Amino acid sequence: MQASDPTPDDDTMDELLAIRRSIDNIDAALVHLLAERFKFTQKVGRLKAAGGLPASDPERERVQIERLRALAVDSHLDPAFAEKFLNFIVAEVIHHHEQIASTGAIETHSV
């Protein structure tokens, strides 16, 4: 056996698998939470479209970024990562709001 290619023992593999199961559970929870979040943002999009409001609300986005950066710091998470993550979500939400405003509905990937 080479030093650069160690074979993990059973305890290490058991712990690794347990940690990965926890990660998988968290990933599943994230997907469910994002789906729930998008249900609410779709409602926001319909309200904005009905009221003639723009798809984007830069002040709300700025406040949310500040809030999430602070939450990230409190949670020992890189605030720049939290901001990138939120920016990605906000871009998708704005896209949905634009679709709702132009067509009254959004494309979904539901089965």
XYZ file of C-alpha atoms in Angstrom:
111
model
C 0.000 0.000 0.000
C 1.323 3.452 -0.948
C 1.215 6.365 1.490
C -0.745 8.454 -1.026
C -3.414 5.747 -1.448
C -4.471 4.665 2.064
C -7.290 2.196 2.589
C -9.724 3.496 5.208
C -10.657 1.212 8.075
C -14.234 0.091 8.737
C -14.825 2.671 11.487
C -13.744 5.478 9.180
C -15.991 4.213 6.387
C -18.946 3.828 8.776
C -18.497 7.381 10.020
C -18.094 8.688 6.473
C -21.306 6.964 5.373
C -23.195 8.315 8.393
C -22.014 11.850 7.675
C -22.959 11.491 4.009
C -26.452 10.287 4.999
C -26.809 13.436 7.100
C -25.693 15.561 4.156
C -28.185 13.770 1.895
C -30.973 14.483 4.393
C -30.016 18.153 4.566
C -29.929 18.341 0.751
C -33.437 16.871 0.614
C -34.630 19.389 3.202
C -33.084 22.238 1.185
C -34.932 21.132 -1.947
C -38.225 20.957 -0.037
C -37.623 24.365 1.552
C -36.761 25.917 -1.808
C -39.923 24.444 -3.337
C -41.955 25.926 -0.484
C -40.204 29.277 -0.884
C -40.981 29.330 -4.603
C -44.671 28.676 -3.889
C -44.709 31.933 -1.930
C -42.660 33.873 -4.471
C -45.104 32.753 -7.175
C -47.902 34.274 -5.102
C -45.842 37.464 -4.873
C -45.365 37.384 -8.653
C -49.107 37.066 -9.252
C -49.807 39.960 -6.872
C -47.156 42.110 -8.546
C -48.524 41.305 -12.006
C -52.101 42.059 -10.932
C -50.993 45.335 -9.361
C -48.779 46.392 -12.256
C -45.651 46.274 -10.089
C -42.207 45.522 -11.533
C -40.790 41.999 -11.253
C -37.725 43.262 -9.398
C -37.633 45.178 -6.110
C -34.007 46.314 -5.672
C -34.567 47.756 -2.185
C -36.133 44.513 -0.924
C -33.283 42.559 -2.513
C -30.686 44.809 -0.840
C -32.317 44.365 2.570
C -32.533 40.594 2.090
C -28.866 40.385 1.121
C -27.852 42.348 4.226
C -30.058 40.149 6.412
C -28.748 36.899 4.953
C -25.132 38.038 5.165
C -25.655 38.754 8.878
C -27.341 35.372 9.377
C -24.421 33.729 7.586
C -21.895 35.418 9.872
C -23.905 34.337 12.927
C -23.968 30.773 11.563
C -20.239 30.705 10.734
C -20.982 30.551 6.994
C -19.121 32.629 4.435
C -21.350 35.699 3.894
C -20.131 36.031 0.300
C -21.397 32.507 -0.366
C -24.752 33.334 1.233
C -25.010 36.420 -0.968
C -24.193 34.449 -4.130
C -26.776 31.838 -3.171
C -29.452 34.476 -2.570
C -28.564 36.294 -5.796
C -29.047 33.043 -7.703
C -32.454 32.498 -6.080
C -33.522 36.111 -6.623
C -32.572 35.933 -10.310
C -34.781 32.859 -10.706
C -37.634 34.534 -8.804
C -37.415 37.631 -11.014
C -37.480 35.391 -14.089
C -40.636 33.710 -12.726
C -42.223 37.089 -11.985
C -41.487 38.248 -15.528
C -43.090 35.073 -16.899
C -46.145 35.563 -14.714
C -46.454 39.196 -15.828
C -46.247 38.275 -19.515
C -48.193 34.995 -19.595
C -50.010 34.728 -16.291
C -48.157 31.515 -15.434
C -44.685 30.082 -15.081
C -43.142 27.045 -16.673
C -42.587 24.309 -14.133
C -40.738 21.060 -14.309
C -43.394 19.168 -12.389
C -44.319 15.671 -13.420
